[in-house]
PDB file of C-alpha atoms in Angstrom:
ATOM      1  CA  MET A   1      23.032  16.673  -7.349  1.00 37.00           C
ATOM      2  CA  GLU A   2      22.193  16.878  -3.661  1.00 42.00           C
ATOM      3  CA  LYS A   3      22.434  13.761  -1.589  1.00 40.00           C
ATOM      4  CA  GLU A   4      19.289  12.260  -0.163  1.00 44.00           C
ATOM      5  CA  VAL A   5      18.758  13.171   3.472  1.00 43.00           C
ATOM      6  CA  LYS A   6      17.206  11.034   6.191  1.00 45.00           C
ATOM      7  CA  TRP A   7      14.800  13.257   8.148  1.00 46.00           C
ATOM      8  CA  PRO A   8      13.463  12.654  11.644  1.00 46.00           C
ATOM      9  CA  GLY A   9       9.838  11.655  11.933  1.00 50.00           C
ATOM     10  CA  PRO A  10       7.776   9.097  10.033  1.00 52.00           C
ATOM     11  CA  GLU A  11       9.151   7.946   6.695  1.00 53.00           C
ATOM     12  CA  GLY A  12       7.870  10.101   3.869  1.00 51.00           C
ATOM     13  CA  LEU A  13       6.977  13.086   6.060  1.00 58.00           C
ATOM     14  CA  ILE A  14       9.747  15.078   4.412  1.00 61.00           C
ATOM     15  CA  PRO A  15      10.514  13.511   1.014  1.00 59.00           C
ATOM     16  CA  ALA A  16      14.106  13.726  -0.170  1.00 64.00           C
ATOM     17  CA  LEU A  17      14.955  15.650  -3.311  1.00 65.00           C
ATOM     18  CA  PRO A  18      14.509  13.346  -6.306  1.00 66.00           C
ATOM     19  CA  LYS A  19      17.660  12.961  -8.355  1.00 70.00           C
ATOM     20  CA  ALA A  20      16.122  14.244 -11.582  1.00 83.00           C
ATOM     21  CA  ALA A  21      16.755  17.246 -13.812  1.00 86.00           C
ATOM     22  CA  SER A  22      13.055  18.110 -13.608  1.00 92.00           C
ATOM     23  CA  ASN A  23      13.304  18.822  -9.881  1.00 91.00           C
ATOM     24  CA  ALA A  24      12.922  22.569  -9.381  1.00 94.00           C
ATOM     25  CA  SER A  25      14.491  22.534  -5.942  1.00 93.00           C
ATOM     26  CA  TRP A  26      17.756  21.206  -7.361  1.00 92.00           C
ATOM     27  CA  HIS A  27      17.897  24.019  -9.935  1.00 94.00           C
ATOM     28  CA  THR A  28      17.075  26.555  -7.216  1.00 96.00           C
ATOM     29  CA  ARG A  29      19.882  25.299  -4.995  1.00 95.00           C
ATOM     30  CA  ARG A  30      22.369  25.336  -7.859  1.00 95.00           C
ATOM     31  CA  PHE A  31      21.384  28.838  -8.996  1.00 97.00           C
ATOM     32  CA  LEU A  32      21.762  30.295  -5.499  1.00 98.00           C
ATOM     33  CA  ASP A  33      25.119  28.569  -5.021  1.00 97.00           C
ATOM     34  CA  GLU A  34      26.495  30.031  -8.257  1.00 98.00           C
ATOM     35  CA  ILE A  35      25.773  33.636  -7.236  1.00 98.00           C
ATOM     36  CA  LEU A  36      28.981  35.228  -5.907  1.00 98.00           C
ATOM     37  CA  ILE A  37      29.391  38.385  -3.815  1.00 98.00           C
ATOM     38  CA  GLU A  38      31.974  41.155  -4.125  1.00 98.00           C
ATOM     39  CA  GLU A  39      33.393  42.810  -1.023  1.00 98.00           C
ATOM     40  CA  ARG A  40      32.750  46.497  -0.269  1.00 98.00           C
ATOM     41  CA  ILE A  41      34.442  46.885   3.080  1.00 98.00           C
ATOM     42  CA  ILE A  42      35.706  50.506   3.154  1.00 98.00           C
ATOM     43  CA  GLY A  43      33.385  52.676   5.212  1.00 97.00           C
ATOM     44  CA  THR A  44      31.145  49.775   6.220  1.00 98.00           C
ATOM     45  CA  HIS A  45      29.058  49.580   9.405  1.00 94.00           C
ATOM     46  CA  VAL A  46      27.752  46.826  11.659  1.00 98.00           C
ATOM     47  CA  ALA A  47      24.438  45.896  10.060  1.00 98.00           C
ATOM     48  CA  ASP A  48      20.997  46.408  11.569  1.00 98.00           C
ATOM     49  CA  LEU A  49      18.573  43.577  10.707  1.00 98.00           C
ATOM     50  CA  SER A  50      15.447  45.212  12.125  1.00 98.00           C
ATOM     51  CA  MET A  51      12.399  45.265   9.879  1.00 98.00           C
ATOM     52  CA  GLN A  52       9.051  47.013   9.980  1.00 98.00           C
ATOM     53  CA  LEU A  53       6.100  45.347   8.287  1.00 98.00           C
ATOM     54  CA  TRP A  54       2.472  46.522   8.317  1.00 98.00           C
ATOM     55  CA  GLY A  55       2.987  48.664  11.401  1.00 98.00           C
ATOM     56  CA  LYS A  56       4.872  46.042  13.433  1.00 98.00           C
ATOM     57  CA  ASP A  57       8.565  45.886  14.319  1.00 98.00           C
ATOM     58  CA  PHE A  58      10.586  42.697  13.827  1.00 98.00           C
ATOM     59  CA  THR A  59      14.192  41.790  14.572  1.00 98.00           C
ATOM     60  CA  SER A  60      15.022  40.176  11.228  1.00 98.00           C
ATOM     61  CA  PRO A  61      13.751  39.719   7.652  1.00 98.00           C
ATOM     62  CA  ILE A  62      14.205  35.960   8.040  1.00 98.00           C
ATOM     63  CA  MET A  63      10.755  34.528   8.694  1.00 98.00           C
ATOM     64  CA  MET A  64       9.262  31.159   9.601  1.00 98.00           C
ATOM     65  CA  PRO A  65       7.688  28.953   6.897  1.00 98.00           C
ATOM     66  CA  ALA A  66       4.041  28.086   6.285  1.00 98.00           C
ATOM     67  CA  PHE A  67       4.340  24.500   7.520  1.00 96.00           C
ATOM     68  CA  SER A  68       1.278  22.259   7.710  1.00 95.00           C
ATOM     69  CA  HIS A  69       0.299  18.986   9.395  1.00 92.00           C
ATOM     70  CA  LEU A  70       3.462  18.570  11.515  1.00 95.00           C
ATOM     71  CA  ASN A  71       1.439  17.833  14.652  1.00 95.00           C
ATOM     72  CA  LYS A  72       0.188  14.715  12.861  1.00 90.00           C
ATOM     73  CA  ALA A  73       3.703  13.294  12.565  1.00 86.00           C
ATOM     74  CA  GLY A  74       3.291  11.010  15.568  1.00 87.00           C
ATOM     75  CA  LEU A  75       5.871  12.832  17.685  1.00 91.00           C
ATOM     76  CA  ASP A  76       5.615  13.350  21.445  1.00 93.00           C
ATOM     77  CA  HIS A  77       5.618  17.150  21.049  1.00 95.00           C
ATOM     78  CA  LYS A  78       3.789  19.784  18.971  1.00 97.00           C
ATOM     79  CA  PRO A  79       6.039  21.187  16.227  1.00 97.00           C
ATOM     80  CA  MET A  80       3.448  23.650  14.906  1.00 98.00           C
ATOM     81  CA  GLU A  81       3.169  25.463  18.235  1.00 98.00           C
ATOM     82  CA  GLU A  82       6.894  25.086  18.888  1.00 98.00           C
ATOM     83  CA  TYR A  83       8.105  26.953  15.844  1.00 98.00           C
ATOM     84  CA  ALA A  84       5.477  29.621  16.540  1.00 98.00           C
ATOM     85  CA  GLN A  85       6.980  29.908  20.014  1.00 98.00           C
ATOM     86  CA  ALA A  86      10.422  30.340  18.453  1.00 98.00           C
ATOM     87  CA  ALA A  87       9.073  33.121  16.231  1.00 98.00           C
ATOM     88  CA  LYS A  88       7.625  34.875  19.273  1.00 98.00           C
ATOM     89  CA  HIS A  89      10.874  34.575  21.257  1.00 98.00           C
ATOM     90  CA  LEU A  90      12.956  35.799  18.311  1.00 98.00           C
ATOM     91  CA  GLY A  91      10.624  38.614  17.307  1.00 98.00           C
ATOM     92  CA  ILE A  92      10.133  37.462  13.718  1.00 98.00           C
ATOM     93  CA  VAL A  93       7.136  36.801  11.483  1.00 98.00           C
ATOM     94  CA  ASN A  94       5.467  33.407  11.795  1.00 98.00           C
ATOM     95  CA  TRP A  95       3.521  31.610   9.052  1.00 98.00           C
ATOM     96  CA  VAL A  96       1.194  28.622   9.158  1.00 98.00           C
ATOM     97  CA  GLY A  97      -0.248  26.538   6.354  1.00 97.00           C
ATOM     98  CA  MET A  98      -3.152  24.106   6.085  1.00 97.00           C
ATOM     99  CA  GLU A  99      -4.610  23.531   9.551  1.00 97.00           C
ATOM    100  CA  SER A 100      -8.153  23.221  10.860  1.00 97.00           C
ATOM    101  CA  ASP A 101      -9.615  26.252  12.615  1.00 98.00           C
ATOM    102  CA  GLU A 102      -9.274  24.436  15.927  1.00 97.00           C
ATOM    103  CA  ASP A 103      -5.591  23.688  15.335  1.00 97.00           C
ATOM    104  CA  TYR A 104      -4.951  27.185  14.011  1.00 98.00           C
ATOM    105  CA  ALA A 105      -6.429  28.623  17.220  1.00 98.00           C
ATOM    106  CA  LYS A 106      -3.904  26.642  19.292  1.00 98.00           C
ATOM    107  CA  ILE A 107      -1.064  28.065  17.201  1.00 98.00           C
ATOM    108  CA  ALA A 108      -2.483  31.585  17.439  1.00 98.00           C
ATOM    109  CA  GLU A 109      -2.626  31.284  21.236  1.00 98.00           C
ATOM    110  CA  VAL A 110       1.180  31.205  21.288  1.00 98.00           C
ATOM    111  CA  GLY A 111       1.095  34.904  20.493  1.00 98.00           C
ATOM    112  CA  ALA A 112       3.478  35.142  17.523  1.00 98.00           C
ATOM    113  CA  GLU A 113       2.611  37.530  14.684  1.00 98.00           C
ATOM    114  CA  THR A 114       1.239  34.842  12.367  1.00 98.00           C
ATOM    115  CA  ILE A 115       0.165  34.879   8.722  1.00 98.00           C
ATOM    116  CA  ARG A 116      -2.318  32.115   7.908  1.00 98.00           C
ATOM    117  CA  ILE A 117      -2.068  30.645   4.408  1.00 98.00           C
ATOM    118  CA  ILE A 118      -5.201  28.847   3.231  1.00 98.00           C
ATOM    119  CA  LYS A 119      -5.484  26.286   0.458  1.00 98.00           C
ATOM    120  CA  PRO A 120      -7.431  27.276  -2.704  1.00 98.00           C
ATOM    121  CA  PHE A 121     -10.464  25.200  -1.764  1.00 98.00           C
ATOM    122  CA  ALA A 122     -12.988  24.609  -4.526  1.00 98.00           C
ATOM    123  CA  ASP A 123     -15.530  25.773  -1.969  1.00 98.00           C
ATOM    124  CA  HIS A 124     -14.758  29.483  -1.800  1.00 98.00           C
ATOM    125  CA  GLU A 125     -16.976  29.901   1.227  1.00 98.00           C
ATOM    126  CA  LYS A 126     -14.536  27.719   3.162  1.00 98.00           C
ATOM    127  CA  ILE A 127     -11.710  30.075   2.183  1.00 98.00           C
ATOM    128  CA  ARG A 128     -13.704  33.069   3.391  1.00 98.00           C
ATOM    129  CA  SER A 129     -14.636  31.260   6.599  1.00 98.00           C
ATOM    130  CA  GLN A 130     -11.019  30.414   7.420  1.00 98.00           C
ATOM    131  CA  MET A 131      -9.920  33.961   6.603  1.00 98.00           C
ATOM    132  CA  ALA A 132     -12.556  35.353   8.963  1.00 98.00           C
ATOM    133  CA  TYR A 133     -11.607  32.877  11.686  1.00 98.00           C
ATOM    134  CA  ALA A 134      -7.938  33.845  11.392  1.00 98.00           C
ATOM    135  CA  ALA A 135      -8.754  37.547  11.564  1.00 98.00           C
ATOM    136  CA  ALA A 136     -10.890  36.955  14.647  1.00 98.00           C
ATOM    137  CA  HIS A 137      -7.919  35.192  16.254  1.00 97.00           C
ATOM    138  CA  GLN A 138      -5.473  38.071  15.768  1.00 96.00           C
ATOM    139  CA  ALA A 139      -3.831  36.896  12.546  1.00 98.00           C
ATOM    140  CA  PHE A 140      -1.124  39.247  11.307  1.00 98.00           C
ATOM    141  CA  GLY A 141      -2.258  38.480   7.761  1.00 98.00           C
ATOM    142  CA  VAL A 142      -4.106  35.921   5.659  1.00 98.00           C
ATOM    143  CA  GLY A 143      -3.458  34.469   2.247  1.00 98.00           C
ATOM    144  CA  ILE A 144      -3.981  31.691  -0.251  1.00 98.00           C
ATOM    145  CA  ASP A 145      -1.631  29.044  -1.672  1.00 97.00           C
ATOM    146  CA  ILE A 146      -2.435  29.998  -5.260  1.00 97.00           C
ATOM    147  CA  ASP A 147      -0.026  27.389  -6.681  1.00 95.00           C
ATOM    148  CA  HIS A 148      -1.656  24.411  -4.963  1.00 92.00           C
ATOM    149  CA  SER A 149      -4.483  23.860  -7.427  1.00 94.00           C
ATOM    150  CA  ILE A 150      -3.175  21.234  -9.840  1.00 95.00           C
ATOM    151  CA  GLY A 151      -2.098  17.762  -8.736  1.00 92.00           C
ATOM    152  CA  THR A 152       0.580  15.504 -10.185  1.00 91.00           C
ATOM    153  CA  ASP A 153      -2.050  13.802 -12.339  1.00 94.00           C
ATOM    154  CA  GLY A 154      -2.915  17.097 -14.018  1.00 96.00           C
ATOM    155  CA  GLU A 155      -6.337  17.206 -12.375  1.00 96.00           C
ATOM    156  CA  LEU A 156      -7.496  19.507  -9.596  1.00 96.00           C
ATOM    157  CA  ASP A 157      -5.674  18.526  -6.426  1.00 94.00           C
ATOM    158  CA  VAL A 158      -7.204  16.940  -3.329  1.00 94.00           C
ATOM    159  CA  VAL A 159      -5.520  17.444   0.072  1.00 92.00           C
ATOM    160  CA  ASP A 160      -6.742  15.668   3.203  1.00 89.00           C
ATOM    161  CA  GLY A 161      -9.945  14.854   1.347  1.00 92.00           C
ATOM    162  CA  GLU A 162     -10.538  18.530   0.486  1.00 93.00           C
ATOM    163  CA  LYS A 163     -11.102  19.369  -3.178  1.00 96.00           C
ATOM    164  CA  LEU A 164      -9.037  22.300  -4.376  1.00 97.00           C
ATOM    165  CA  GLY A 165      -9.732  24.610  -7.280  1.00 97.00           C
ATOM    166  CA  THR A 166      -8.187  27.241  -9.518  1.00 97.00           C
ATOM    167  CA  LEU A 167      -8.440  30.983  -8.958  1.00 98.00           C
ATOM    168  CA  THR A 168      -9.203  33.754 -11.446  1.00 98.00           C
ATOM    169  CA  ALA A 169      -7.941  37.326 -11.283  1.00 98.00           C
ATOM    170  CA  GLN A 170     -11.433  38.287 -10.144  1.00 98.00           C
ATOM    171  CA  ASP A 171     -11.261  35.708  -7.338  1.00 98.00           C
ATOM    172  CA  ILE A 172      -7.933  37.129  -6.138  1.00 98.00           C
ATOM    173  CA  GLU A 173      -9.392  40.632  -6.116  1.00 98.00           C
ATOM    174  CA  LYS A 174     -12.454  39.503  -4.159  1.00 98.00           C
ATOM    175  CA  PHE A 175     -10.408  37.661  -1.547  1.00 98.00           C
ATOM    176  CA  ALA A 176      -8.032  40.606  -1.168  1.00 98.00           C
ATOM    177  CA  GLY A 177     -11.020  42.888  -0.699  1.00 98.00           C
ATOM    178  CA  PHE A 178     -12.545  40.545   1.859  1.00 98.00           C
ATOM    179  CA  ALA A 179      -9.283  40.457   3.825  1.00 98.00           C
ATOM    180  CA  HIS A 180      -9.238  44.236   3.884  1.00 98.00           C
ATOM    181  CA  GLU A 181     -12.821  44.283   5.161  1.00 98.00           C
ATOM    182  CA  LEU A 182     -11.599  42.005   7.956  1.00 98.00           C
ATOM    183  CA  GLY A 183      -8.788  44.446   8.681  1.00 98.00           C
ATOM    184  CA  VAL A 184      -5.837  42.236   7.714  1.00 98.00           C
ATOM    185  CA  PRO A 185      -3.331  42.221   4.826  1.00 98.00           C
ATOM    186  CA  PHE A 186      -3.772  39.667   2.037  1.00 99.00           C
ATOM    187  CA  VAL A 187      -0.941  37.505   0.642  1.00 98.00           C
ATOM    188  CA  ALA A 188      -0.802  35.464  -2.554  1.00 98.00           C
ATOM    189  CA  LYS A 189       1.689  32.631  -2.012  1.00 98.00           C
ATOM    190  CA  GLY A 190       3.169  30.840  -4.991  1.00 98.00           C
ATOM    191  CA  VAL A 191       3.757  33.598  -7.542  1.00 98.00           C
ATOM    192  CA  LEU A 192       6.407  32.623 -10.083  1.00 98.00           C
ATOM    193  CA  SER A 193       5.877  34.908 -13.082  1.00 98.00           C
ATOM    194  CA  THR A 194       5.675  38.586 -13.871  1.00 98.00           C
ATOM    195  CA  ARG A 195       2.212  37.899 -15.296  1.00 98.00           C
ATOM    196  CA  ASP A 196       0.806  36.607 -12.013  1.00 98.00           C
ATOM    197  CA  ALA A 197       2.634  39.281 -10.023  1.00 98.00           C
ATOM    198  CA  ALA A 198       1.079  42.014 -12.155  1.00 98.00           C
ATOM    199  CA  ILE A 199      -2.378  40.449 -11.744  1.00 98.00           C
ATOM    200  CA  CYS A 200      -1.916  40.377  -7.960  1.00 98.00           C
ATOM    201  CA  GLU A 201      -0.765  43.987  -7.892  1.00 98.00           C
ATOM    202  CA  LYS A 202      -3.797  45.089  -9.882  1.00 98.00           C
ATOM    203  CA  ALA A 203      -6.076  43.033  -7.607  1.00 98.00           C
ATOM    204  CA  GLY A 204      -4.963  44.914  -4.489  1.00 98.00           C
ATOM    205  CA  VAL A 205      -2.845  42.130  -2.959  1.00 98.00           C
ATOM    206  CA  ASP A 206      -0.630  43.388  -0.123  1.00 98.00           C
ATOM    207  CA  ALA A 207       2.196  40.886  -0.557  1.00 98.00           C
ATOM    208  CA  ILE A 208       3.234  37.976  -2.715  1.00 98.00           C
ATOM    209  CA  VAL A 209       5.494  35.034  -1.943  1.00 98.00           C
ATOM    210  CA  VAL A 210       7.740  34.200  -4.880  1.00 98.00           C
ATOM    211  CA  SER A 211       7.884  30.431  -4.570  1.00 98.00           C
ATOM    212  CA  HIS A 212       7.633  27.124  -6.399  1.00 96.00           C
ATOM    213  CA  HIS A 213       6.399  25.355  -3.245  1.00 93.00           C
ATOM    214  CA  HIS A 214       9.525  23.213  -3.045  1.00 88.00           C
ATOM    215  CA  GLY A 215       9.204  22.002  -6.597  1.00 90.00           C
ATOM    216  CA  ARG A 216       5.502  21.334  -7.127  1.00 91.00           C
ATOM    217  CA  MET A 217       5.926  22.132 -10.814  1.00 94.00           C
ATOM    218  CA  PRO A 218       8.678  20.277 -12.712  1.00 94.00           C
ATOM    219  CA  PHE A 219      11.403  22.506 -14.165  1.00 96.00           C
ATOM    220  CA  ALA A 220      10.072  25.565 -12.295  1.00 97.00           C
ATOM    221  CA  VAL A 221      12.264  28.650 -12.579  1.00 97.00           C
ATOM    222  CA  PRO A 222      14.258  29.398  -9.392  1.00 98.00           C
ATOM    223  CA  PRO A 223      12.637  32.219  -7.381  1.00 98.00           C
ATOM    224  CA  ALA A 224      15.987  34.042  -7.224  1.00 98.00           C
ATOM    225  CA  MET A 225      16.258  33.976 -11.011  1.00 98.00           C
ATOM    226  CA  ILE A 226      12.887  35.592 -11.675  1.00 98.00           C
ATOM    227  CA  LEU A 227      12.772  37.830  -8.596  1.00 98.00           C
ATOM    228  CA  PRO A 228      14.359  40.920 -10.227  1.00 98.00           C
ATOM    229  CA  GLU A 229      11.775  40.866 -13.025  1.00 98.00           C
ATOM    230  CA  ILE A 230       8.903  40.380 -10.578  1.00 98.00           C
ATOM    231  CA  LYS A 231      10.122  43.373  -8.562  1.00 98.00           C
ATOM    232  CA  LYS A 232       9.692  45.553 -11.645  1.00 97.00           C
ATOM    233  CA  VAL A 233       5.931  44.876 -11.744  1.00 97.00           C
ATOM    234  CA  SER A 234       5.230  44.448  -8.029  1.00 97.00           C
ATOM    235  CA  GLY A 235       4.077  48.003  -7.437  1.00 96.00           C
ATOM    236  CA  LYS A 236       3.294  48.639  -3.768  1.00 95.00           C
ATOM    237  CA  MET A 237       3.172  44.940  -2.855  1.00 98.00           C
ATOM    238  CA  LYS A 238       5.697  43.475  -0.477  1.00 98.00           C
ATOM    239  CA  VAL A 239       7.703  40.725  -2.147  1.00 98.00           C
ATOM    240  CA  PHE A 240       8.642  37.748   0.027  1.00 98.00           C
ATOM    241  CA  VAL A 241      10.627  34.739  -1.187  1.00 98.00           C
ATOM    242  CA  ASP A 242      11.060  31.141  -0.093  1.00 97.00           C
ATOM    243  CA  CYS A 243      12.528  27.863  -1.453  1.00 96.00           C
ATOM    244  CA  SER A 244      16.051  26.697  -0.538  1.00 95.00           C
ATOM    245  CA  VAL A 245      16.738  29.482   1.963  1.00 98.00           C
ATOM    246  CA  ASP A 246      19.088  27.204   3.851  1.00 97.00           C
ATOM    247  CA  ASP A 247      21.296  29.778   5.574  1.00 98.00           C
ATOM    248  CA  GLY A 248      21.875  33.492   6.015  1.00 98.00           C
ATOM    249  CA  ARG A 249      23.951  33.664   2.841  1.00 98.00           C
ATOM    250  CA  ASP A 250      20.938  32.558   0.789  1.00 98.00           C
ATOM    251  CA  ALA A 251      18.886  35.197   2.595  1.00 98.00           C
ATOM    252  CA  TYR A 252      21.471  37.857   1.719  1.00 98.00           C
ATOM    253  CA  LYS A 253      21.407  37.013  -1.989  1.00 98.00           C
ATOM    254  CA  LEU A 254      17.609  37.131  -2.123  1.00 98.00           C
ATOM    255  CA  MET A 255      17.469  40.408  -0.205  1.00 98.00           C
ATOM    256  CA  ALA A 256      20.054  41.897  -2.584  1.00 98.00           C
ATOM    257  CA  LEU A 257      17.916  40.762  -5.523  1.00 98.00           C
ATOM    258  CA  GLY A 258      14.931  42.647  -4.136  1.00 98.00           C
ATOM    259  CA  ALA A 259      13.142  40.516  -1.545  1.00 98.00           C
ATOM    260  CA  ASP A 260      11.554  42.416   1.331  1.00 98.00           C
ATOM    261  CA  ALA A 261      11.861  39.321   3.540  1.00 98.00           C
ATOM    262  CA  VAL A 262      12.461  35.579   3.164  1.00 98.00           C
ATOM    263  CA  SER A 263      11.122  32.389   4.726  1.00 98.00           C
ATOM    264  CA  THR A 264      13.227  29.406   5.676  1.00 98.00           C
ATOM    265  CA  GLY A 265      11.640  25.976   5.935  1.00 95.00           C
ATOM    266  CA  ARG A 266      13.692  22.829   5.609  1.00 92.00           C
ATOM    267  CA  ALA A 267      16.676  24.481   7.269  1.00 96.00           C
ATOM    268  CA  ILE A 268      14.811  24.497  10.582  1.00 97.00           C
ATOM    269  CA  LEU A 269      12.869  21.291  10.092  1.00 95.00           C
ATOM    270  CA  PRO A 270      15.285  18.599  11.336  1.00 93.00           C
ATOM    271  CA  GLY A 271      15.924  20.508  14.561  1.00 95.00           C
ATOM    272  CA  LEU A 272      12.249  21.324  14.996  1.00 96.00           C
ATOM    273  CA  LEU A 273      11.153  17.717  14.662  1.00 93.00           C
ATOM    274  CA  LYS A 274      13.890  16.457  16.959  1.00 93.00           C
ATOM    275  CA  ASP A 275      14.287  19.133  19.648  1.00 96.00           C
ATOM    276  CA  GLY A 276      11.518  21.687  19.162  1.00 97.00           C
ATOM    277  CA  THR A 277      11.726  25.397  19.923  1.00 98.00           C
ATOM    278  CA  PRO A 278      15.361  25.648  21.145  1.00 98.00           C
ATOM    279  CA  ALA A 279      16.716  24.065  17.964  1.00 98.00           C
ATOM    280  CA  VAL A 280      14.711  26.443  15.775  1.00 98.00           C
ATOM    281  CA  GLU A 281      15.893  29.466  17.724  1.00 98.00           C
ATOM    282  CA  LYS A 282      19.506  28.306  17.451  1.00 98.00           C
ATOM    283  CA  LYS A 283      19.256  27.884  13.676  1.00 98.00           C
ATOM    284  CA  ILE A 284      17.593  31.256  13.084  1.00 98.00           C
ATOM    285  CA  ARG A 285      20.192  33.035  15.235  1.00 98.00           C
ATOM    286  CA  GLN A 286      22.906  31.374  13.176  1.00 98.00           C
ATOM    287  CA  MET A 287      21.220  32.496   9.954  1.00 98.00           C
ATOM    288  CA  ASN A 288      20.868  36.045  11.295  1.00 98.00           C
ATOM    289  CA  ALA A 289      24.580  36.122  12.110  1.00 98.00           C
ATOM    290  CA  GLN A 290      25.446  34.934   8.586  1.00 98.00           C
ATOM    291  CA  LEU A 291      23.195  37.569   7.028  1.00 98.00           C
ATOM    292  CA  LYS A 292      24.610  40.310   9.263  1.00 98.00           C
ATOM    293  CA  GLU A 293      28.180  39.215   8.448  1.00 98.00           C
ATOM    294  CA  LEU A 294      27.684  39.519   4.698  1.00 98.00           C
ATOM    295  CA  MET A 295      25.883  42.846   5.086  1.00 98.00           C
ATOM    296  CA  GLY A 296      28.928  44.058   7.003  1.00 98.00           C
ATOM    297  CA  TYR A 297      31.344  42.857   4.322  1.00 98.00           C
ATOM    298  CA  THR A 298      29.387  44.639   1.588  1.00 98.00           C
ATOM    299  CA  GLY A 299      28.543  47.980   3.195  1.00 98.00           C
ATOM    300  CA  VAL A 300      24.835  47.261   3.704  1.00 98.00           C
ATOM    301  CA  ALA A 301      23.972  48.938   7.010  1.00 98.00           C
ATOM    302  CA  THR A 302      20.188  48.509   6.903  1.00 98.00           C
ATOM    303  CA  LEU A 303      17.635  46.452   5.016  1.00 98.00           C
ATOM    304  CA  ASP A 304      16.803  49.325   2.667  1.00 97.00           C
ATOM    305  CA  ALA A 305      20.443  49.621   1.530  1.00 98.00           C
ATOM    306  CA  PHE A 306      20.877  46.390  -0.452  1.00 98.00           C
ATOM    307  CA  ASP A 307      22.423  46.757  -3.922  1.00 97.00           C
ATOM    308  CA  PRO A 308      22.065  43.978  -6.524  1.00 97.00           C
ATOM    309  CA  THR A 309      25.275  45.060  -8.284  1.00 97.00           C
ATOM    310  CA  VAL A 310      27.236  43.451  -5.454  1.00 98.00           C
ATOM    311  CA  LEU A 311      26.161  40.075  -6.882  1.00 98.00           C
ATOM    312  CA  TRP A 312      27.894  38.269  -9.744  1.00 98.00           C
ATOM    313  CA  TYR A 313      26.609  35.332 -11.744  1.00 97.00           C
ATOM    314  CA  HIS A 314      28.850  33.553 -14.240  1.00 96.00           C
ATOM    315  CA  GLY A 315      31.149  36.573 -14.561  1.00 95.00           C
ATOM    316  CA  ARG A 316      28.452  39.228 -14.895  1.00 95.00           C
ATOM    317  CA  GLN A 317      26.938  41.643 -12.378  1.00 94.00           C
ATOM    318  CA  PHE A 318      23.211  41.653 -11.710  1.00 91.00           C
TER     319      PHE A 318
END
């Protein structure tokens, strides 16, 4: 089991992993760690990490996370804007989670290509309003946290006093259509089954994030474990992955399993909360170097050249 970690910031801001078999993040970490990589060095090339997404060029498939509320941590700096600044400097995709329109506008002003993820509010008009506001403030994309409906008591969740609700396939299709009317791609974050992936593909979703939201559901399957099956039904959708992307080696394994890009969250969080933008940039550069190193060792010259057969799990190739 992982050791508990003391994080900067107010106590409880970043809860430590509970030492319990039901914790999905522990299973995710273990699964990733048990994937091994064979070397394919003859004829290899120095890898190119550049990525194109929805008509924009980026320097790496490693993206920022959809953090929320960090400016409320009582620090003397603004982490939400600071990691957006790092994304802009690095030329990578930025994400932002639950923030008011006013706070989102401050993040958008930084100028990073930012995808805004909105909670599944019971009031669907609020979802549409926040989508429209994001589009009007140059959002790179918009989406919904589809897995943030049910609370730990089994009832519909409430976040910051806002009542959340569940979403039907018809709701997903309507929100995707609305995003397209606004001129931005639509993302469903929190897909963790082939069933939901197929529903999203049919609904016209542009991308999904394969994620268990750092263990919201007990015993959730690791994203890396189910990713290959989700890829089979994903159609034209982009498939992003998060959860336990702690270094560039994790990113490599997920890319080899079929991810189009990955988000890292807790890996950048201690540095972000303590030292802001420079610490985030340093960590992402380190992760990029690790990803590029493994691509070089395995003959993967570009992001479209990954091969899952390079991966081994418990003595068997993927």
